[in-house]
Short mmCIF file of C-alpha atoms and ligand atoms in Angstrom, two decimals:
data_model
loop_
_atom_site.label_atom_id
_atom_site.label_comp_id
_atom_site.label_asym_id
_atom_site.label_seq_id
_atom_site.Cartn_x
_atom_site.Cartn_y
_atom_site.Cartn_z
CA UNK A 9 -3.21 1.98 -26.20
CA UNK A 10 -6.79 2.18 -25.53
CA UNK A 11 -9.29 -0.57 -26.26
CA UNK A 12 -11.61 0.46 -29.93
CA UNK A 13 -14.48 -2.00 -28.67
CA UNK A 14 -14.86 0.83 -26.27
CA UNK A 15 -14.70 4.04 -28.26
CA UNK A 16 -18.31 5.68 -27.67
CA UNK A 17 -18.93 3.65 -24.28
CA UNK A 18 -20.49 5.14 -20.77
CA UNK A 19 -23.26 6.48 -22.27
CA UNK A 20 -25.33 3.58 -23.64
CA UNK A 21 -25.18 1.52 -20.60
CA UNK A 22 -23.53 3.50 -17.70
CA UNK A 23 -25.40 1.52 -15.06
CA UNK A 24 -23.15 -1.64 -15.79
CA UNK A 25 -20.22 -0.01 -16.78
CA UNK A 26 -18.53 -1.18 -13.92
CA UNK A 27 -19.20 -5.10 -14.88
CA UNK A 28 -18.56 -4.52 -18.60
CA UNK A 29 -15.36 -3.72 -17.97
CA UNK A 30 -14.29 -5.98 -15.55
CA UNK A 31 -15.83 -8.82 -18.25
CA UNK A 32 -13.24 -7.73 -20.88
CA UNK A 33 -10.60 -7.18 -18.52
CA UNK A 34 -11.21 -10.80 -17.50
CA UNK A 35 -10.80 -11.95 -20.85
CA UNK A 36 -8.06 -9.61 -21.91
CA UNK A 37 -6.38 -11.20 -19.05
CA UNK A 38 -7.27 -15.19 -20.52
CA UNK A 39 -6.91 -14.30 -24.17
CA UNK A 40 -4.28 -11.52 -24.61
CA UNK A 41 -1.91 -12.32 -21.37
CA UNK A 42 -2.10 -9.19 -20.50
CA UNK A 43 -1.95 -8.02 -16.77
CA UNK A 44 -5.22 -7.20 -14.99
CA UNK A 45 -4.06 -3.06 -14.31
CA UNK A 46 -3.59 -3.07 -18.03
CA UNK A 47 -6.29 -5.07 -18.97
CA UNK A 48 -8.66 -2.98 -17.21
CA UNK A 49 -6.97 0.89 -18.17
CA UNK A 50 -6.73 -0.05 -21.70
CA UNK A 51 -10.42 0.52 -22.14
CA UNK A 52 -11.45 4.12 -22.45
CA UNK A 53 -14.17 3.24 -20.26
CA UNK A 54 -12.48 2.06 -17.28
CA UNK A 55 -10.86 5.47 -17.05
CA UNK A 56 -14.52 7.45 -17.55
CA UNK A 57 -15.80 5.36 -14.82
CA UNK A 58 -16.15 6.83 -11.31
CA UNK A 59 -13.40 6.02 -8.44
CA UNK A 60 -15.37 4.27 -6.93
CA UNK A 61 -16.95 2.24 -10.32
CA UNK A 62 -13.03 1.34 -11.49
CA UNK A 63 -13.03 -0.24 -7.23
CA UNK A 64 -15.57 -1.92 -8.11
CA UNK A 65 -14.52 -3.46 -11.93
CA UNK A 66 -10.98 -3.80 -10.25
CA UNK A 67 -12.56 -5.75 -7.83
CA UNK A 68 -14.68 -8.08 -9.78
CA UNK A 69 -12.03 -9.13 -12.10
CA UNK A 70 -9.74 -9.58 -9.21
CA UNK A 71 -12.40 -11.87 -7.31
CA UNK A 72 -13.10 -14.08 -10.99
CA UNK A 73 -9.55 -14.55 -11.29
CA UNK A 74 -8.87 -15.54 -7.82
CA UNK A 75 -11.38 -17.32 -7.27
CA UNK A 76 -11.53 -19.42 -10.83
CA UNK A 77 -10.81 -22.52 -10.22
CA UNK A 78 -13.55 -22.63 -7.89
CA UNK A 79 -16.46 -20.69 -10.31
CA UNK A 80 -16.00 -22.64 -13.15
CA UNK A 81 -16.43 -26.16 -10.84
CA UNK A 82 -20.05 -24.20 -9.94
CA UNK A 83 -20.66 -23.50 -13.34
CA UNK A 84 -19.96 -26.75 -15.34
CA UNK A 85 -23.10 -28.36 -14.65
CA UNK A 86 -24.96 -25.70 -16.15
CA UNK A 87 -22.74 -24.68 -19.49
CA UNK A 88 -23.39 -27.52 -22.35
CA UNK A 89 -20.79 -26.06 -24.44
CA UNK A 90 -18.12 -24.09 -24.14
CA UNK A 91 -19.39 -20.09 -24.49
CA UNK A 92 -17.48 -17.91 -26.18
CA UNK A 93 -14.76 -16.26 -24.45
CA UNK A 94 -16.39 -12.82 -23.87
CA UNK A 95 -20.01 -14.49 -23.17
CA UNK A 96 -17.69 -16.86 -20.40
CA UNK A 97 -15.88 -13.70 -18.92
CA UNK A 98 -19.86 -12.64 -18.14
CA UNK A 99 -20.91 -15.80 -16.60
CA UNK A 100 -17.61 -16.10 -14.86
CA UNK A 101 -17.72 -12.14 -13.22
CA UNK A 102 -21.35 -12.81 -12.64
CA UNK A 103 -20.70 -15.96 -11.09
CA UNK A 104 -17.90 -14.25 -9.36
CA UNK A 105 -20.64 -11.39 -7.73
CA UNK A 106 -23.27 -13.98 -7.08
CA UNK A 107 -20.83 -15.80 -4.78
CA UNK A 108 -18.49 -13.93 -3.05
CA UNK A 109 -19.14 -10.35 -3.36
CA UNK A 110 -23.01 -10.37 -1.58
CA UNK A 111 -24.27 -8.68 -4.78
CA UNK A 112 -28.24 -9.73 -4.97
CA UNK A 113 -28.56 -12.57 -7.07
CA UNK A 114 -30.90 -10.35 -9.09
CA UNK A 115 -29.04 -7.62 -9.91
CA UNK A 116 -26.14 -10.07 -11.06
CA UNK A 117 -28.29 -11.48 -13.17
CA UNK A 118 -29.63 -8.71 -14.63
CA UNK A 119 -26.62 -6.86 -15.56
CA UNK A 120 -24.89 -9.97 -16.89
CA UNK A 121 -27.94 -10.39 -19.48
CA UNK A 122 -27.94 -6.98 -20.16
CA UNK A 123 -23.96 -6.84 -21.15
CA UNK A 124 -24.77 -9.65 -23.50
CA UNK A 125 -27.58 -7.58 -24.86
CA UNK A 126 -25.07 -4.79 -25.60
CA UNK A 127 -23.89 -6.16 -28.93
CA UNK A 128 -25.82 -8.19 -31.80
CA UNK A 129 -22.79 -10.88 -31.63
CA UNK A 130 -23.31 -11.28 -27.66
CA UNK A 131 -27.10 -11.38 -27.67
CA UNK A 132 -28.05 -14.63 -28.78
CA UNK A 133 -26.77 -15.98 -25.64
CA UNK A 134 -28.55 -13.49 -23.48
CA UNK A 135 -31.20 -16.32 -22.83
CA UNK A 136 -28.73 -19.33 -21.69
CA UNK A 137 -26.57 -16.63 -19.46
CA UNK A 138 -29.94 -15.65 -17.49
CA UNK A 139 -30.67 -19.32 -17.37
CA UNK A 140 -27.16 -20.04 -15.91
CA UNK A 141 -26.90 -17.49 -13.82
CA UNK A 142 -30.09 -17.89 -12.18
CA UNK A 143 -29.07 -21.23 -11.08
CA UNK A 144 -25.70 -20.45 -9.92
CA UNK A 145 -28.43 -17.95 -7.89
CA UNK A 146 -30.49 -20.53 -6.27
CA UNK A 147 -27.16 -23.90 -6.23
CA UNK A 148 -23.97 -21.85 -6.37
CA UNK A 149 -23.96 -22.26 -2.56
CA UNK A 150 -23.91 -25.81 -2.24
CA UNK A 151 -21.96 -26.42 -5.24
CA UNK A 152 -19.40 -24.13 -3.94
CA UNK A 153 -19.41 -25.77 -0.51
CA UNK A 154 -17.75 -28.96 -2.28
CA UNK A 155 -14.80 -26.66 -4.02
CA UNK A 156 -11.84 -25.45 -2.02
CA UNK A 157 -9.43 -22.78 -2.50
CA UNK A 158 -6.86 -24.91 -3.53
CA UNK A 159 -8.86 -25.71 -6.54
CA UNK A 160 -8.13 -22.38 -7.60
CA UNK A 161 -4.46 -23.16 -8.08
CA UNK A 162 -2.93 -23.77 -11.88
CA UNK A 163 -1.65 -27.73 -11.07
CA UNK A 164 2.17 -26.79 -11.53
CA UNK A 165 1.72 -24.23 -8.56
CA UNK A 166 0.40 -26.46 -6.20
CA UNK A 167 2.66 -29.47 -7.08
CA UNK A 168 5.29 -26.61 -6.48
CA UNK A 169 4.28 -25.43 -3.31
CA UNK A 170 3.74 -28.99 -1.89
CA UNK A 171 7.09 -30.20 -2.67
CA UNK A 172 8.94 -27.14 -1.26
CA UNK A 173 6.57 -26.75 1.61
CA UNK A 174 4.66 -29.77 2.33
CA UNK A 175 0.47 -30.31 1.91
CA UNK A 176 -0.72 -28.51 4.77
CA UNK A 177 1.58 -25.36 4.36
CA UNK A 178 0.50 -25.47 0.12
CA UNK A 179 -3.37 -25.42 1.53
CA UNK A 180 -3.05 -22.75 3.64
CA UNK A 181 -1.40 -20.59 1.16
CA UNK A 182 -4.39 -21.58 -1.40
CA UNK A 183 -6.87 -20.26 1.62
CA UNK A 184 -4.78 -17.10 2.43
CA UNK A 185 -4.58 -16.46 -1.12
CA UNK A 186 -8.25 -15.87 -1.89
CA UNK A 187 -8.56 -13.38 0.57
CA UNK A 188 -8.89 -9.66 -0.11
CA UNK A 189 -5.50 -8.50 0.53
CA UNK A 190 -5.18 -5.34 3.18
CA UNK A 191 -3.43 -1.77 2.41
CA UNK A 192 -0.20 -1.96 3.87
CA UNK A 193 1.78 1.37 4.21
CA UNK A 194 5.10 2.72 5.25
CA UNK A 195 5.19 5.52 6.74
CA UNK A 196 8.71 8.42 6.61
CA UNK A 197 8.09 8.37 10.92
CA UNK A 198 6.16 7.63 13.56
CA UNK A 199 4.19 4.47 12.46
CA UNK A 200 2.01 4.87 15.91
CA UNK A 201 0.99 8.29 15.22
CA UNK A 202 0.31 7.50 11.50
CA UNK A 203 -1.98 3.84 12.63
CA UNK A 204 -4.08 6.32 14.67
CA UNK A 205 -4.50 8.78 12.18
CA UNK A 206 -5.42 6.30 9.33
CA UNK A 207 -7.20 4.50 11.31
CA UNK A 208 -5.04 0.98 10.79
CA UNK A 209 -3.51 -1.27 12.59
CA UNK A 210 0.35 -1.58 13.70
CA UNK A 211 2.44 -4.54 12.41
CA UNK A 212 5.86 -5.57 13.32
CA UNK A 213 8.48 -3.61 11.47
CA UNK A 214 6.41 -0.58 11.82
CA UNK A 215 3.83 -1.20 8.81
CA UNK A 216 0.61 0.57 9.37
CA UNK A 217 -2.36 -1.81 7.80
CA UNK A 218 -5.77 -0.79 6.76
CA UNK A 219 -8.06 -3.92 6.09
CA UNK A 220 -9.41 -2.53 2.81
CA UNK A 221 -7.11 -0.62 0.23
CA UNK A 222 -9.65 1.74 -1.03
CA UNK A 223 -8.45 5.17 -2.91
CA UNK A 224 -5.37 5.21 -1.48
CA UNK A 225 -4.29 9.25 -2.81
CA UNK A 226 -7.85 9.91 -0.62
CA UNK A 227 -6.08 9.09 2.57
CA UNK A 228 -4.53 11.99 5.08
CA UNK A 229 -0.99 12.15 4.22
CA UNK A 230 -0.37 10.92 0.96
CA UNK A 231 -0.87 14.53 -0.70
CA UNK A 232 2.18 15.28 1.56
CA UNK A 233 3.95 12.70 1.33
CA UNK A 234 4.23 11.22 4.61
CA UNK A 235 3.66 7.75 3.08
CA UNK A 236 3.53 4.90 0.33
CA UNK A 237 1.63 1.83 -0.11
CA UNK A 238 4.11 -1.41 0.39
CA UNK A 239 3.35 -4.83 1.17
CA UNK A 240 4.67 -5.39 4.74
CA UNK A 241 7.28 -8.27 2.93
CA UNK A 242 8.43 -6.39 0.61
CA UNK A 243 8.90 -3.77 3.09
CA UNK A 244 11.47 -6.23 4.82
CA UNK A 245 14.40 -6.39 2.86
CA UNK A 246 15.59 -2.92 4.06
CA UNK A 247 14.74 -3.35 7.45
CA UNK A 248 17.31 -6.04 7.07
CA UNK A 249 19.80 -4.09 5.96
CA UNK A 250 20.61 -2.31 9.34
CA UNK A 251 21.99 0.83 10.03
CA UNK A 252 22.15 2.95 6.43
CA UNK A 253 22.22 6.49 7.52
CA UNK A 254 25.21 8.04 5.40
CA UNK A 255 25.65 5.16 3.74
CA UNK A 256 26.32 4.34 -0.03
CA UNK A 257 23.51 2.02 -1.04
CA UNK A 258 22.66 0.51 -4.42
CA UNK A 259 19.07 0.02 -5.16
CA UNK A 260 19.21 -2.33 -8.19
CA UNK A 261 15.93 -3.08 -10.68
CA UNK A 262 14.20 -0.58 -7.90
CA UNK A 263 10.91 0.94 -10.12
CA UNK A 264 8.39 1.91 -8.52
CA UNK A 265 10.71 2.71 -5.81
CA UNK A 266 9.56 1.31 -2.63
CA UNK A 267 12.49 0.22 -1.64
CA UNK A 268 14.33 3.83 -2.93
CA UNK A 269 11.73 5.51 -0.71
CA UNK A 270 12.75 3.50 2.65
CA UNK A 271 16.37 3.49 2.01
CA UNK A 272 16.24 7.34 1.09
CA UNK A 273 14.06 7.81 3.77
CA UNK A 274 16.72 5.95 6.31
CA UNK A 275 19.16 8.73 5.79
CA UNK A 276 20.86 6.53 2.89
CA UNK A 277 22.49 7.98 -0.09
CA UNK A 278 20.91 6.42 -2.53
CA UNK A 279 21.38 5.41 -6.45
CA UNK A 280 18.37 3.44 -7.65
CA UNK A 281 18.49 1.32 -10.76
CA UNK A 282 16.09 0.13 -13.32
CA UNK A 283 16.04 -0.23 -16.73
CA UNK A 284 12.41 0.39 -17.80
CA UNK A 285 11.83 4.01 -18.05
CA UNK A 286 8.02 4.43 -17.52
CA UNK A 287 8.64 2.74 -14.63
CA UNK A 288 11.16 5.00 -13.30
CA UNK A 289 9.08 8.21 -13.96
CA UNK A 290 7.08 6.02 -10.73
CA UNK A 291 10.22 6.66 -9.00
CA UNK A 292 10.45 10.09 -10.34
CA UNK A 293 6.89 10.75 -8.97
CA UNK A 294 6.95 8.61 -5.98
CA UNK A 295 10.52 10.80 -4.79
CA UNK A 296 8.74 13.92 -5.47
CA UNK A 297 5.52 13.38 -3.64
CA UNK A 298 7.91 12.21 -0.68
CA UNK A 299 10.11 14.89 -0.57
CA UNK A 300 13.19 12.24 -0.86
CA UNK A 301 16.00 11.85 -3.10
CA UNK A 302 17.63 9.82 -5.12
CA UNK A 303 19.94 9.42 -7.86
CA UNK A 304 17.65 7.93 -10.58
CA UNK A 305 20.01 6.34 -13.39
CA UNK A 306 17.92 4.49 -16.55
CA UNK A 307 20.61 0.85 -17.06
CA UNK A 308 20.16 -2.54 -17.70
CA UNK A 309 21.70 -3.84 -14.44
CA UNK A 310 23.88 -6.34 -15.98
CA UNK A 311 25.48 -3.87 -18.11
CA UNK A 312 25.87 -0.90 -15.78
CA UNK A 313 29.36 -0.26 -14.74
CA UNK A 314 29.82 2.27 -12.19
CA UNK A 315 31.25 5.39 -13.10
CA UNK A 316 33.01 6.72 -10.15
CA UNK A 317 33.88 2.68 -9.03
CA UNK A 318 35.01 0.94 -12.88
CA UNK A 319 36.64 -1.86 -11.07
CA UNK A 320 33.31 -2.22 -8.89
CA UNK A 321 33.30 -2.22 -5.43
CA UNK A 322 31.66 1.18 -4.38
CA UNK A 323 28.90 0.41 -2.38
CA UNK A 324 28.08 -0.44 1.12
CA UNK A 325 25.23 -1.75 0.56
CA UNK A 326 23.06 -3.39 -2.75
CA UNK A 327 19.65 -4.53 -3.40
CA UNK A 328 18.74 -6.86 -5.54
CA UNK A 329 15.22 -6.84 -5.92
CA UNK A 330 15.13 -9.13 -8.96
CA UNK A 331 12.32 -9.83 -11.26
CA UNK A 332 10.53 -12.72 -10.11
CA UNK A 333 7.45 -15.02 -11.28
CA UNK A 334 5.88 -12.81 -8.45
CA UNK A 335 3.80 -15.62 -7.54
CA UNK A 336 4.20 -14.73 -3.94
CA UNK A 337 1.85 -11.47 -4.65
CA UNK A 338 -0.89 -13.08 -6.19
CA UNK A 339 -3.71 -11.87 -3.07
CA UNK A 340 -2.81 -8.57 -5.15
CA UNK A 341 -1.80 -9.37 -8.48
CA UNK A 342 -4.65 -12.54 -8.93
CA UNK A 343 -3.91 -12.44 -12.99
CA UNK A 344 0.08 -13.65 -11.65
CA UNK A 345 -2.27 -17.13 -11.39
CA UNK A 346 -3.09 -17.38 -15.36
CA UNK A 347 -0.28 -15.71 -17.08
CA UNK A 348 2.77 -17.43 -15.47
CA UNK A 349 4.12 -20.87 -16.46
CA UNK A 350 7.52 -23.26 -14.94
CA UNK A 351 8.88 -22.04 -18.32
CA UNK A 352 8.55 -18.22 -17.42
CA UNK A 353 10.07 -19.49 -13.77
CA UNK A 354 12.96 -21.14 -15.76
CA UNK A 355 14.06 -18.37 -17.82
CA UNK A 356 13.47 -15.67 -14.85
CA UNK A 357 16.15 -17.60 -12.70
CA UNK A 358 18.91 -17.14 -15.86
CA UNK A 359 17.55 -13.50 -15.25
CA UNK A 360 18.03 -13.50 -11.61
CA UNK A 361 21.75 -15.61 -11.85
CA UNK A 362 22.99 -12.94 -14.00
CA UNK A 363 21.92 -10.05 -12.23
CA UNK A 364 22.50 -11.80 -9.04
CA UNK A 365 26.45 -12.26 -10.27
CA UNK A 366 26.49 -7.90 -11.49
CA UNK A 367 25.19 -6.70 -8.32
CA UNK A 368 27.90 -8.50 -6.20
CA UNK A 369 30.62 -6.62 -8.30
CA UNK A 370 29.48 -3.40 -6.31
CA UNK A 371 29.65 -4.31 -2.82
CA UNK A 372 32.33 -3.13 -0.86
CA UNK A 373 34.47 -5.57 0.76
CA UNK A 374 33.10 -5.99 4.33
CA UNK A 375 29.79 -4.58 2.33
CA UNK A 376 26.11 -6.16 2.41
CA UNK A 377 24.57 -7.66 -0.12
CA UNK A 378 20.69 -8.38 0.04
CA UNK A 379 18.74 -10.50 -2.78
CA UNK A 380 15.27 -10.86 -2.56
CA UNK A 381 12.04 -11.73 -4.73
CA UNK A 382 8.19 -11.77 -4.28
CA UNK A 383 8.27 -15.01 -5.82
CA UNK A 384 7.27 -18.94 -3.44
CA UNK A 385 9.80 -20.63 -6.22
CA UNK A 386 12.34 -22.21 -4.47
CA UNK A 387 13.99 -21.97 -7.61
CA UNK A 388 13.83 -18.09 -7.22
CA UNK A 389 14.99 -18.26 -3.99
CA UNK A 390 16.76 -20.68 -1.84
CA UNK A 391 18.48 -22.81 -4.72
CA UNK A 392 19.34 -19.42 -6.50
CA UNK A 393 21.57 -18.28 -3.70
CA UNK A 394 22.80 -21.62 -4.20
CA UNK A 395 24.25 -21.34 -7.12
CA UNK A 396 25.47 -18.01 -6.18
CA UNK A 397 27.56 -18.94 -3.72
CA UNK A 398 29.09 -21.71 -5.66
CA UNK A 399 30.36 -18.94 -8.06
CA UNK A 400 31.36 -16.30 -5.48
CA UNK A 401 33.26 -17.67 -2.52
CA UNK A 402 33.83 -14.25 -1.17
CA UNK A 403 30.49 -14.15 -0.43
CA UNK A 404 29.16 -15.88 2.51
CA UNK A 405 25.84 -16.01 4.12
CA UNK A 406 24.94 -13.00 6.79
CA UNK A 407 22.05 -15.37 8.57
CA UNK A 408 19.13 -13.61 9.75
CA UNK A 409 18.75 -13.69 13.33
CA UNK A 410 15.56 -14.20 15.38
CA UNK A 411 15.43 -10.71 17.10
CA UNK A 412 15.62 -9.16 13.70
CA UNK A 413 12.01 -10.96 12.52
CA UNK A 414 10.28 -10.13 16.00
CA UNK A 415 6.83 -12.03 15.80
CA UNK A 416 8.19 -13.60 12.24
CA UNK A 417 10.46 -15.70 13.47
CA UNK A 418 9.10 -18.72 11.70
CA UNK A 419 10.06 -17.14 8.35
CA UNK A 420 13.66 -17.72 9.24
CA UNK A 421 15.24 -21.01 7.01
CA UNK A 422 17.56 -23.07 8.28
CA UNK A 423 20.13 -21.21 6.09
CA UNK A 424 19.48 -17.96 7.86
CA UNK A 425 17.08 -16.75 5.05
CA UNK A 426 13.88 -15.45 5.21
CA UNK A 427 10.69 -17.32 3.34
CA UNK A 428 7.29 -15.60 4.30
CA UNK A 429 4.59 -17.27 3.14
CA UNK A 430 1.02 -16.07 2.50
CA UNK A 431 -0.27 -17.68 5.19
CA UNK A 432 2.04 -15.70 8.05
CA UNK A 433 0.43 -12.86 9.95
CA UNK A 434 -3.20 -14.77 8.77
CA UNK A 435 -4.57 -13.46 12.01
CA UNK A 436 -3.91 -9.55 10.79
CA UNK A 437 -4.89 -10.42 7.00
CA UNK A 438 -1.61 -12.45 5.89
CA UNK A 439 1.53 -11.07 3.84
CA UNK A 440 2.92 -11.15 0.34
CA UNK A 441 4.57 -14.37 -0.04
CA UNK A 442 8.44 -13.19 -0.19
CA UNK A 443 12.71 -14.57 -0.34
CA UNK A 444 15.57 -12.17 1.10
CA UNK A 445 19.03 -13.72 1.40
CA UNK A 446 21.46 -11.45 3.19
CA UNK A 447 25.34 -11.91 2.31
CA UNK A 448 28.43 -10.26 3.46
CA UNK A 449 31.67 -9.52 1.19
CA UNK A 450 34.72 -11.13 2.68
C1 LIG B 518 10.17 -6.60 -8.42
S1 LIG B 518 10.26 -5.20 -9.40
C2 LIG B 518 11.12 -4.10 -8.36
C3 LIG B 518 10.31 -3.47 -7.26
C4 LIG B 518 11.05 -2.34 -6.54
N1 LIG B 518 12.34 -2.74 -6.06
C5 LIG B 518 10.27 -1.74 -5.39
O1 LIG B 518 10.56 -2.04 -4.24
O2 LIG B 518 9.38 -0.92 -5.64
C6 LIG B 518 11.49 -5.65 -10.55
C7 LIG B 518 12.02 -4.55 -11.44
O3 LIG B 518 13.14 -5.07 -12.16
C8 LIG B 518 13.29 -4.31 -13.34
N2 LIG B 518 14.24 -5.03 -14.20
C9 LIG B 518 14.08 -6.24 -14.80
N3 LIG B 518 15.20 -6.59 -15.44
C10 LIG B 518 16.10 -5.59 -15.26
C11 LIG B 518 17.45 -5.37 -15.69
N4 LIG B 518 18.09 -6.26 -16.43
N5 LIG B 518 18.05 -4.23 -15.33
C12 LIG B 518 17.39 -3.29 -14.59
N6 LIG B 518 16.13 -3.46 -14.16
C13 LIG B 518 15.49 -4.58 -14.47
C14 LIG B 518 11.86 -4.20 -13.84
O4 LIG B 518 11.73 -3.13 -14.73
C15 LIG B 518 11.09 -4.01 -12.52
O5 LIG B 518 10.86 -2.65 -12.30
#
């Protein structure tokens, strides 16, 4: 669906196309719920705009939504009454440029004037936005020096993260958090070769890392293949998973197919699972590009029954990567901040409990059985697996071991389960907050 606000765009104003569009995508995000990607490729003008222009808008929105908290404590002084919502999402992507992304105070101010001047309906507040703006020019410093990140934080987050993790840990989440997050990438082979030619930096677990994500399908060796971009936690889950070559392995609720790609790439034989279908042609794509296989199968997990296996039981190993709150991703997914509430965390876990209870009907006895989400819920995570084992006895806890982690050793829980925070790995650009729980079938 494309945006009609945006029908005959680029040409009137191509110089601030760029900011335009990251201003509606801002309030697509407050007013609509919608997700920033979407947000900002519904408009017809996000996809005329340059690479390097949608980087930009992608990046503006992403800094105003991370960062929120914090830019609307700079601009309260200044606002008498509350804008409306498109003339905020100008002062709040302006504010956003002024303060964290070095644009010159002049040019922000410009350009967010000149969006208002766009439209009859917008122009009238042309005049207060310059006056605004101009201030947060010449006292957005010192009124940001009295914000912290953790001000950015809906309240039910932060309670949440203080309770499971304690004050400290929840503030250094908030700080890692408003940080640009890197490009993370794993690589078919040779991670050492593949840092040197991109340029990045070796992790543990054999993630290469690039500090800035950039146009990723520019980079040597995506054309062929050789890679994909993954978040060094999510990456974990197979690495966990040991040995796999010739093995049977279940990839369940697996779109885009990062995980497909490692486990196919690990000599696994692989049947990947997801039941949203424009999400699988990602899988489609992403298997082609890689020259790795899969079979693909379209199912609502809780439903599938296995054809070859109809009492269950047929795998050696299955991945649960269940949908989550995702609120450990939100360095990369800032909207995750406004759009997610404890009630979408409540019913998500009667998600994950089912799903949780069909993938266990697949693993082999003596099999593996990994669930993991990108979510910092406890509820998602530790007190799931919980409940889990409650209902399946023959299913015990396989606890992660030290040498497995290597320098991420403090993600192991006392149960033997891993919880990566934001704030791990700070010192290479942190990591996607993340829960794996790794069981064995008696
Ligand atoms: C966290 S994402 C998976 C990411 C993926 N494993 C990867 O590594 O690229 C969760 C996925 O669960 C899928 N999903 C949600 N509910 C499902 C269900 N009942 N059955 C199958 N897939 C489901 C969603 O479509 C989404 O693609």
């Amino acid at each position: 669906m494309t945006d009609r606000r945006d029908k005959k765009p680029a040409t009137k104003t191509p110089k601030n196309g760029a900011r335009y569009v990251a201003a509606r995508g801002v309030q697509d995000v407050l007013e609509k719920m919608l997700p920033l990607d979407q947000a900002l490729s519904n408009q017809a003008l996000f996809t005329q705009l340059e690479t390097r222009d949608r980087g930009f808008a992608r990046l503006i929105a992403a800094t105003t939504l991370r960062r929120m908290g914090q830019i609307d404590q700079v601009l309260a002084p200044f606002i008498k009454k509350a804008p409306p919502t498109y003339v905020l999402a100008v002062l709040r992507t302006g504010a956003a440029q002024i303060l964290f992304l070095g644009t010159p105070p002049h040019a922000a101010v410009s350009a967010g004037v000149a969006l208002l001047k766009r439209s009859q309906k917008t122009a009238r507040a042309a005049g207060m936005a310059n006056a605004v703006l101009r201030r947060v020019s010449e006292q957005g410093q010192t009124l940001l020096a009295e914000t912290r990140p953790l001000d950015n934080l809906p309240k039910w987050l932060r309670v949440s993260w203080e309770d499971a993790y304690g004050a400290q840990a929840a503030r250094a989440i908030a700080n890692a958090m408003v940080q640009d997050p890197p490009l993370d990438i794993t690589v078919k082979s040779d991670p050492q070769g593949w840092a040197e030619k991109l340029e990045g930096e070796l992790l543990p677990f054999g993630t290469v890392r690039r500090s800035k994500i950039g146009d990723v399908t520019a980079l040597a060796g995506f054309d062929d293949g050789e890679w994909w971009a993954q978040d060094i936690s999510a990456s974990l889950p197979v690495k966990l998973a040991g040995d796999l070559k010739g093995k049977k392995v279940l990839d369940l609720c697996a779109a885009p197919g990062g995980k497909t790609m490692q486990l196919a790439a690990a000599g696994a034989i692989v049947t990947a699972i997801d039941k949203n279908e424009d999400r699988l042609a990602r899988v489609h794509e992403n298997l082609k590009r890689t020259k790795l296989s899969a079979d693909v199968i379209v199912a609502d997990v809780a439903k599938w029954r296995d054809p070859e296996n109809k009492t269950g039981g047929g795998y050696d190993v299955v991945i649960l990567d269940a949908p989550c709150s995702a609120t450990g991703t939100f360095r990369r997914r800032p909207d995750v901040l406004h759009l997610k509430s404890p009630a979408d965390v409540s019913s998500l876990m009667r998600v994950q409990e089912k799903l949780l209870l069909a993938a266990s009907r697949h693993v082999r006895p003596g099999g593996t059985l990994i669930y993991c989400t990108c979510s910092l819920e406890t509820r998602e995570g530790e007190q799931q697996i919980i409940k889990f084992m409650k209902n399946r006895a023959n299913f015990r806890l396989n606890a992660i071991v030290e040498e497995e982690m290597f320098s991420l050793s403090e993600a192991i829980t006392p149960q033997g389960c891993v919880r990566v925070l934001p704030s791990f790995l700070q010192e290479n650009g942190g990591m996607d907050g993340f829960f794996i729980a790794r069981f064995t079938r008696c």
